[in-house]
Coordinates of N, CA and C in Angstrom, one line a residue:
M1 N 45.7 218.0 160.7 CA 46.8 217.3 160.9 C 47.9 218.3 160.4
T2 N 49.0 218.6 161.2 CA 49.9 219.4 160.4 C 50.8 218.8 159.4
K3 N 51.5 219.6 158.7 CA 52.4 219.1 157.6 C 53.4 218.3 158.0
S4 N 54.0 218.7 159.2 CA 55.0 218.0 159.8 C 54.6 216.4 160.4
A5 N 53.1 216.6 160.8 CA 52.9 215.1 161.1 C 52.8 214.1 159.9
V6 N 52.3 214.6 158.9 CA 52.1 213.6 158.0 C 53.3 213.1 157.5
S7 N 54.4 214.2 157.4 CA 55.9 213.8 156.7 C 56.5 212.5 157.6
T8 N 56.3 213.0 159.0 CA 56.9 211.9 160.0 C 56.1 210.3 159.8
T9 N 54.8 210.6 159.7 CA 53.8 209.3 159.6 C 54.5 208.5 158.1
A10 N 54.6 209.4 157.3 CA 55.1 208.5 155.9 C 56.4 208.1 156.3
L11 N 57.5 208.9 156.9 CA 58.8 208.3 157.1 C 58.7 207.2 157.8
T12 N 57.9 207.1 158.9 CA 57.6 205.9 159.8 C 57.2 204.7 158.7
E13 N 56.3 204.8 158.1 CA 55.8 203.8 157.4 C 56.8 203.2 156.3
T14 N 57.5 204.2 155.7 CA 58.8 203.9 154.7 C 59.9 203.2 155.6
R15 N 60.2 203.5 156.6 CA 61.2 202.8 157.4 C 60.7 201.3 157.3
S16 N 59.6 201.1 158.0 CA 59.2 199.9 158.3 C 58.9 198.8 157.1
A17 N 58.7 199.7 155.9 CA 58.6 198.6 154.9 C 60.0 198.4 154.3
T18 N 61.1 199.0 154.6 CA 62.3 198.8 154.1 C 63.2 197.9 155.2
T19 N 62.2 197.6 156.3 CA 62.9 196.6 157.2 C 62.5 195.3 157.1
A20 N 61.7 194.9 156.1 CA 60.9 193.8 156.0 C 62.0 192.7 155.7
T21 N 61.8 191.6 156.1 CA 62.7 190.3 155.9 C 62.9 190.3 154.3
P22 N 64.0 190.0 153.8 CA 64.2 189.8 152.4 C 63.5 188.4 152.0
Y23 N 62.9 188.2 150.9 CA 62.5 187.1 150.3 C 63.4 186.0 150.2
T24 N 63.3 184.7 151.0 CA 64.3 183.7 150.3 C 63.3 182.6 149.3
I25 N 63.9 182.2 148.5 CA 63.4 180.9 147.6 C 63.1 180.0 148.1
G26 N 61.8 179.1 148.0 CA 61.6 177.7 148.3 C 61.3 176.9 147.2
S27 N 61.0 175.7 147.6 CA 60.8 174.8 146.8 C 59.5 175.0 146.2
G28 N 59.2 174.7 144.9 CA 58.2 174.9 144.1 C 58.1 176.4 143.4
D29 N 58.7 177.2 144.0 CA 58.6 178.6 143.3 C 59.1 178.7 141.9
V30 N 58.8 179.7 141.2 CA 59.1 179.8 139.9 C 60.0 181.0 139.7
L31 N 61.2 180.7 138.9 CA 62.0 181.7 138.8 C 62.4 182.1 137.2
N32 N 62.4 183.5 137.1 CA 62.7 184.0 135.7 C 64.1 184.3 135.8
V33 N 65.1 183.5 135.2 CA 66.5 183.7 135.1 C 66.7 184.4 133.6
Q34 N 67.1 186.1 133.7 CA 67.4 186.4 132.5 C 69.0 186.9 132.3
V35 N 69.6 186.4 131.1 CA 71.0 186.8 131.0 C 70.9 187.6 130.0
W36 N 71.2 188.9 130.5 CA 71.1 190.0 129.2 C 72.2 189.8 127.8
K37 N 71.3 189.8 126.6 CA 72.0 189.4 125.5 C 72.2 188.1 125.1
E38 N 71.9 187.3 125.8 CA 71.9 185.8 125.9 C 70.6 185.0 126.1
K39 N 69.9 185.3 124.8 CA 68.4 184.6 125.1 C 68.6 183.0 125.0
D40 N 69.3 182.2 124.7 CA 69.6 180.8 124.8 C 69.7 180.6 126.2
L41 N 70.4 181.5 127.1 CA 70.4 181.1 128.4 C 69.9 181.3 129.4
S42 N 68.8 182.3 129.1 CA 67.7 182.9 129.9 C 66.5 181.7 129.8
Q43 N 66.1 181.7 130.9 CA 65.2 180.3 131.2 C 64.1 180.8 132.6
T44 N 63.0 180.2 132.4 CA 61.9 180.1 133.5 C 62.1 178.7 133.9
V45 N 62.3 178.7 135.1 CA 62.4 177.4 136.1 C 61.8 177.3 137.2
V46 N 61.5 176.1 137.4 CA 60.8 175.8 139.1 C 61.7 175.1 140.0
V47 N 61.7 175.5 141.0 CA 62.7 175.3 142.1 C 62.4 173.7 142.4
R48 N 63.1 172.9 142.1 CA 62.6 171.4 142.5 C 62.6 171.1 144.1
P49 N 62.0 170.0 144.4 CA 61.9 169.6 145.7 C 63.1 169.5 146.5
D50 N 64.2 169.2 145.7 CA 65.6 169.2 146.1 C 66.2 170.5 146.4
G51 N 65.6 171.5 145.9 CA 66.2 172.9 146.3 C 66.9 173.3 145.4
K52 N 67.0 172.8 143.9 CA 67.9 173.1 142.8 C 67.2 173.2 141.6
I53 N 67.7 174.2 140.8 CA 67.1 174.5 139.5 C 68.2 174.0 138.3
S54 N 67.8 173.8 137.2 CA 69.0 173.6 136.1 C 68.8 174.5 135.4
L55 N 70.2 174.9 134.4 CA 70.1 176.2 133.6 C 71.2 175.7 132.6
P56 N 71.0 176.0 131.3 CA 71.8 175.4 130.4 C 73.3 176.1 130.4
L57 N 74.4 174.9 130.4 CA 75.7 175.4 130.5 C 76.1 175.3 132.0
L58 N 75.2 175.6 132.9 CA 75.7 175.4 134.2 C 75.2 174.2 135.1
G59 N 74.0 173.4 134.7 CA 73.6 172.3 135.4 C 72.8 172.9 136.4
D60 N 72.9 172.0 137.4 CA 72.0 172.2 138.8 C 72.6 173.0 139.4
L61 N 72.0 174.1 140.3 CA 72.3 175.0 141.0 C 71.4 174.8 142.5
Q62 N 71.9 175.1 143.6 CA 71.2 174.9 144.7 C 70.8 176.6 144.9
V63 N 69.4 176.7 145.1 CA 69.0 177.8 145.1 C 68.2 178.1 146.4
I64 N 67.7 177.2 147.2 CA 66.5 177.1 148.2 C 67.2 177.9 149.3
G65 N 66.4 178.8 149.9 CA 67.0 179.6 151.1 C 68.1 180.5 150.7
K66 N 68.0 181.0 149.2 CA 68.7 182.1 149.1 C 67.8 183.3 148.6
E67 N 68.5 184.5 148.4 CA 67.6 185.7 147.9 C 67.7 185.8 146.3
P68 N 66.9 186.0 145.6 CA 67.0 186.2 144.2 C 68.4 187.0 144.0
S69 N 68.8 187.8 144.8 CA 70.1 188.8 144.5 C 71.4 187.7 144.4
Q70 N 71.5 186.6 145.7 CA 72.2 185.6 145.7 C 72.3 185.0 144.4
V71 N 71.4 184.5 144.1 CA 71.2 183.7 142.9 C 71.7 184.3 141.8
E72 N 71.2 185.4 141.5 CA 72.0 186.2 140.4 C 73.5 186.0 140.6
E73 N 74.2 186.5 141.8 CA 75.7 186.4 141.6 C 76.2 185.2 141.3
I74 N 75.7 184.0 142.0 CA 76.1 182.5 141.7 C 76.1 182.5 140.1
V75 N 75.0 182.7 139.4 CA 74.7 182.4 138.1 C 75.9 183.3 137.2
Q76 N 75.8 184.7 137.6 CA 76.9 185.4 137.1 C 78.4 185.2 137.1
T77 N 78.6 184.7 138.5 CA 79.7 184.1 138.7 C 80.4 183.0 137.7
R78 N 79.6 181.9 137.9 CA 79.6 180.6 137.0 C 79.5 180.5 135.4
L79 N 79.0 182.0 134.9 CA 78.9 182.3 133.6 C 80.3 182.9 133.1
Q80 N 81.0 183.6 133.9 CA 82.0 184.4 133.4 C 83.2 183.7 132.6
S81 N 83.3 182.4 132.8 CA 84.2 181.8 131.9 C 83.7 181.3 130.8
M82 N 82.4 181.6 130.4 CA 81.4 181.3 129.0 C 81.0 182.5 128.4
V83 N 80.8 183.4 129.0 CA 80.0 184.7 128.5 C 81.0 186.0 129.0
V84 N 81.2 186.8 128.1 CA 81.8 188.1 128.2 C 81.0 189.1 129.1
E85 N 81.3 189.3 130.3 CA 80.4 190.4 130.9 C 79.2 190.0 131.1
P86 N 78.8 188.8 131.9 CA 77.4 188.2 131.9 C 76.9 189.5 133.0
R87 N 75.4 189.8 132.4 CA 74.6 190.5 133.3 C 73.4 189.7 133.9
V88 N 73.3 189.3 134.8 CA 71.9 188.3 135.2 C 70.8 189.0 136.1
T89 N 69.7 188.7 135.6 CA 68.5 189.1 136.7 C 67.6 188.0 137.1
V90 N 67.3 187.8 138.3 CA 66.7 186.7 138.7 C 65.5 187.2 139.4
T91 N 64.1 186.8 138.9 CA 63.0 187.3 139.4 C 62.2 186.3 139.9
V92 N 61.5 186.4 141.0 CA 60.4 185.1 141.5 C 59.2 185.6 140.8
T93 N 58.9 184.8 139.7 CA 57.3 185.0 139.1 C 56.3 184.5 139.7
E94 N 56.4 183.4 140.3 CA 55.6 182.7 141.3 C 55.7 182.0 142.4
I95 N 55.0 182.5 143.5 CA 55.5 181.8 144.8 C 54.6 180.7 145.3
H96 N 55.2 179.7 145.5 CA 54.3 178.1 145.7 C 54.9 177.7 147.1
S97 N 56.1 178.3 147.4 CA 56.7 177.4 148.8 C 56.1 178.1 150.1
R98 N 55.4 179.3 150.0 CA 54.9 179.8 151.3 C 53.3 179.7 151.2
M99 N 52.9 178.3 151.8 CA 51.5 178.2 151.7 C 51.0 177.9 153.3
V100 N 49.7 178.1 153.4 CA 48.9 177.8 154.7 C 47.8 177.0 154.5
Y101 N 47.5 176.2 155.5 CA 46.3 175.1 155.1 C 45.1 175.6 156.4
I102 N 43.9 175.1 155.7 CA 42.9 175.2 156.6 C 42.0 173.9 156.1
T103 N 41.4 173.5 157.3 CA 40.8 171.9 157.1 C 39.6 171.9 158.3
G104 N 38.9 171.3 157.7 CA 37.7 171.1 158.8 C 36.5 171.9 158.2
E105 N 35.8 172.5 159.4 CA 34.3 173.1 158.9 C 34.3 174.4 158.6
V106 N 35.0 174.6 157.1 CA 34.9 175.9 156.4 C 34.6 175.8 155.3
A107 N 34.0 176.9 154.4 CA 33.4 176.5 152.9 C 34.2 175.9 152.2
R108 N 35.6 176.4 152.0 CA 36.7 176.1 150.8 C 37.7 175.8 151.8
P109 N 37.8 174.5 152.3 CA 39.2 174.1 152.8 C 40.3 174.0 151.9
G110 N 41.6 174.0 152.1 CA 42.6 173.9 151.2 C 44.0 174.5 151.5
A111 N 44.6 174.8 150.5 CA 45.9 175.6 150.9 C 45.7 176.9 150.3
Y112 N 46.3 177.5 151.1 CA 46.3 179.1 150.5 C 47.9 179.6 150.5
P113 N 48.0 180.5 149.5 CA 49.1 181.0 149.5 C 49.4 182.4 150.8
L114 N 50.5 182.2 151.0 CA 50.8 183.3 151.9 C 51.9 184.4 151.7
N115 N 51.5 185.2 150.6 CA 52.3 186.1 150.4 C 52.5 187.4 151.2
T116 N 51.5 187.7 152.0 CA 51.6 188.9 152.7 C 51.4 187.8 154.4
P117 N 51.7 188.9 155.4 CA 51.3 188.1 156.9 C 49.7 188.0 156.9
I118 N 49.4 186.7 157.3 CA 48.0 186.6 157.4 C 47.5 186.1 158.8
T119 N 46.7 186.5 159.6 CA 46.2 186.0 160.9 C 45.0 184.8 160.6
V120 N 44.6 184.0 161.7 CA 43.8 182.9 161.5 C 42.4 183.4 160.7
L121 N 42.2 184.6 161.7 CA 40.8 184.9 161.4 C 40.5 185.3 159.8
Q122 N 41.8 186.1 159.3 CA 42.0 186.3 157.8 C 41.9 185.1 157.0
L123 N 42.5 184.0 157.6 CA 42.6 182.7 156.6 C 41.1 182.2 156.6
I124 N 40.2 182.1 157.5 CA 38.9 181.7 157.8 C 38.4 182.7 156.5
A125 N 38.5 183.9 156.6 CA 37.9 184.7 155.9 C 38.0 184.1 154.3
Q126 N 39.4 184.0 154.1 CA 39.7 183.7 152.9 C 38.9 182.2 152.5
A127 N 38.8 181.4 153.5 CA 38.4 180.0 153.1 C 36.7 180.1 153.0
G128 N 36.3 181.2 153.0 CA 34.7 181.3 152.9 C 33.9 181.4 154.1
G129 N 34.7 181.3 155.3 CA 34.0 181.7 156.6 C 33.6 180.2 157.1
L130 N 33.2 180.1 158.5 CA 32.7 178.9 159.4 C 31.5 178.5 158.6
T131 N 31.6 177.1 158.5 CA 30.3 176.6 158.2 C 29.1 176.4 159.5
E132 N 28.0 175.9 159.2 CA 26.9 176.0 160.6 C 27.3 175.0 161.4
F133 N 28.2 174.0 161.2 CA 28.4 173.0 162.2 C 29.7 173.3 162.9
A134 N 30.4 174.4 162.5 CA 31.8 174.5 163.1 C 31.9 174.8 164.5
S135 N 32.8 174.1 165.2 CA 33.0 174.4 166.8 C 33.6 175.7 166.9
R136 N 33.0 176.8 167.1 CA 33.8 178.2 167.3 C 34.6 178.3 168.6
K137 N 34.7 177.6 169.3 CA 35.4 177.6 170.5 C 36.8 176.7 170.6
K138 N 36.7 175.8 169.6 CA 38.0 175.0 169.8 C 38.8 174.9 168.4
I139 N 39.3 176.1 168.0 CA 39.9 176.2 166.7 C 41.4 176.2 167.0
Q140 N 42.0 175.1 166.2 CA 43.5 174.8 166.6 C 44.5 175.0 165.6
V141 N 45.6 175.4 165.8 CA 46.2 175.7 165.1 C 47.7 174.9 165.0
I142 N 48.1 174.0 164.0 CA 49.3 173.1 163.9 C 50.2 174.0 163.5
R143 N 51.3 174.2 164.0 CA 52.6 174.8 163.4 C 53.3 174.1 162.5
A144 N 54.1 174.6 161.6 CA 54.6 173.9 160.6 C 55.7 172.9 161.3
N145 N 56.2 173.1 162.6 CA 57.0 172.3 163.3 C 56.1 170.8 163.7
N146 N 54.8 170.9 163.7 CA 54.2 169.9 163.9 C 53.6 169.7 165.6
K147 N 53.9 171.1 166.2 CA 53.4 171.1 167.3 C 52.1 171.9 167.5
R148 N 51.2 171.4 168.4 CA 49.9 171.9 168.3 C 50.0 173.0 169.4
D149 N 49.1 174.1 168.8 CA 49.4 175.4 169.6 C 48.5 175.0 170.9
E150 N 49.2 175.4 172.2 CA 48.3 175.2 173.4 C 47.4 175.7 173.6
Q151 N 46.7 176.8 173.1 CA 45.8 177.4 173.3 C 44.6 177.2 172.3
L152 N 43.6 176.9 172.6 CA 42.2 176.5 171.6 C 41.9 177.9 171.4
L153 N 41.7 178.4 170.1 CA 41.3 179.7 169.7 C 40.0 179.9 169.7
S154 N 39.3 180.8 170.4 CA 37.8 181.0 170.1 C 37.5 182.2 168.9
Y155 N 36.6 181.8 168.1 CA 36.0 182.7 166.9 C 35.5 184.1 167.4
K156 N 34.6 183.9 168.7 CA 34.3 185.2 169.3 C 35.4 185.8 169.6
A157 N 36.3 185.8 170.4 CA 37.3 186.0 171.0 C 38.1 186.8 169.7
M158 N 38.4 186.3 168.8 CA 39.2 186.8 167.6 C 38.7 187.9 166.9
T159 N 37.2 187.8 166.8 CA 36.5 188.9 166.2 C 36.3 189.9 167.2
Q160 N 36.4 190.0 168.2 CA 36.2 190.8 169.3 C 37.1 191.6 169.8
S161 N 38.5 190.5 169.7 CA 39.7 191.3 170.3 C 40.5 192.2 169.5
K162 N 41.5 193.0 169.6 CA 42.3 194.0 169.2 C 43.5 192.9 168.5
G163 N 43.4 191.9 168.3 CA 44.4 191.0 167.8 C 45.1 189.9 168.8
G164 N 44.9 190.3 170.3 CA 45.6 189.5 171.0 C 45.5 188.0 171.1
S165 N 44.3 187.4 170.6 CA 43.8 186.0 170.3 C 43.9 185.5 169.0
N166 N 44.3 186.4 167.9 CA 44.3 186.3 166.6 C 45.7 186.1 166.3
L167 N 46.1 184.4 166.1 CA 47.2 184.3 165.7 C 48.0 184.4 164.5
T168 N 49.0 185.2 164.2 CA 49.5 185.5 162.8 C 50.1 183.8 162.6
L169 N 49.9 183.6 161.3 CA 50.4 182.2 160.7 C 51.8 182.2 160.0
N170 N 52.2 181.2 159.9 CA 53.6 181.2 159.3 C 53.8 180.1 158.1
P171 N 54.7 180.1 157.2 CA 54.4 179.3 156.1 C 54.3 177.8 156.8
G172 N 53.5 176.9 156.2 CA 53.4 175.8 156.6 C 52.3 175.4 157.7
D173 N 52.0 176.3 158.4 CA 50.9 176.1 159.6 C 49.6 175.8 158.8
T174 N 48.8 175.0 159.8 CA 47.4 174.5 159.3 C 46.6 175.0 160.4
V175 N 45.4 175.3 160.0 CA 44.5 175.5 161.0 C 43.0 174.7 160.7
V176 N 42.8 174.0 162.2 CA 42.0 172.9 162.0 C 40.6 173.7 162.7
I177 N 39.6 173.4 161.9 CA 38.3 173.9 162.5 C 37.5 172.3 162.6
P178 N 37.4 172.1 164.1 CA 36.4 170.8 163.9 C 34.8 171.2 163.9

C-alpha cells in the first residue's frame, strides 16, 4: 500500500467520523453541569421524564432533545445576571435514554444501551445468543413507533449475508425471538 493510499483512507475515515449526528439529550440521561469557580452551582443531575433538570438559582430547565453545547448556552445565559462571566460545561456522564430491547428465546433478555449503532445479530450476541428452543426463521423487530417490521428475519440469512437482512436498530426498538 502506498503512502498516499494510507493518508486518503485515514482522511476518509476522519471525515465520516466528523459527520456523525450530534448527541441529543434524552430522558434518564445523567448530566454533569460545571460552572467554573462556582462549586455551589455545579451539579450532577438526571434528566426527568418531563425532559427537565433542576439547577440551583435557575430552577427547572428544559433539556430533552438539545445538544450538551445548547444546554451550556442556556445555563450560561440564565446565570449572567447572577454570576460575573459564567463559564459552563455540560457533559453527558451516563446515557440511559438510548436503549434497545430483546425478549423471548435468548440467554439474557432485557434492555441494552444503544451507545453505538447495532444490528439485530449484534444484539442477539450481546444477549448471550439464541436458546435451543428459539425460532430461527421468525425473528421480529418492533420499531419504536410500535409498527412491526414487515419482514420476518432469519438467523441463518443474517449470519450468511453481508448485512442485507440484518437490520440496524434504533433507540426504543424491540427484537422478539419466539
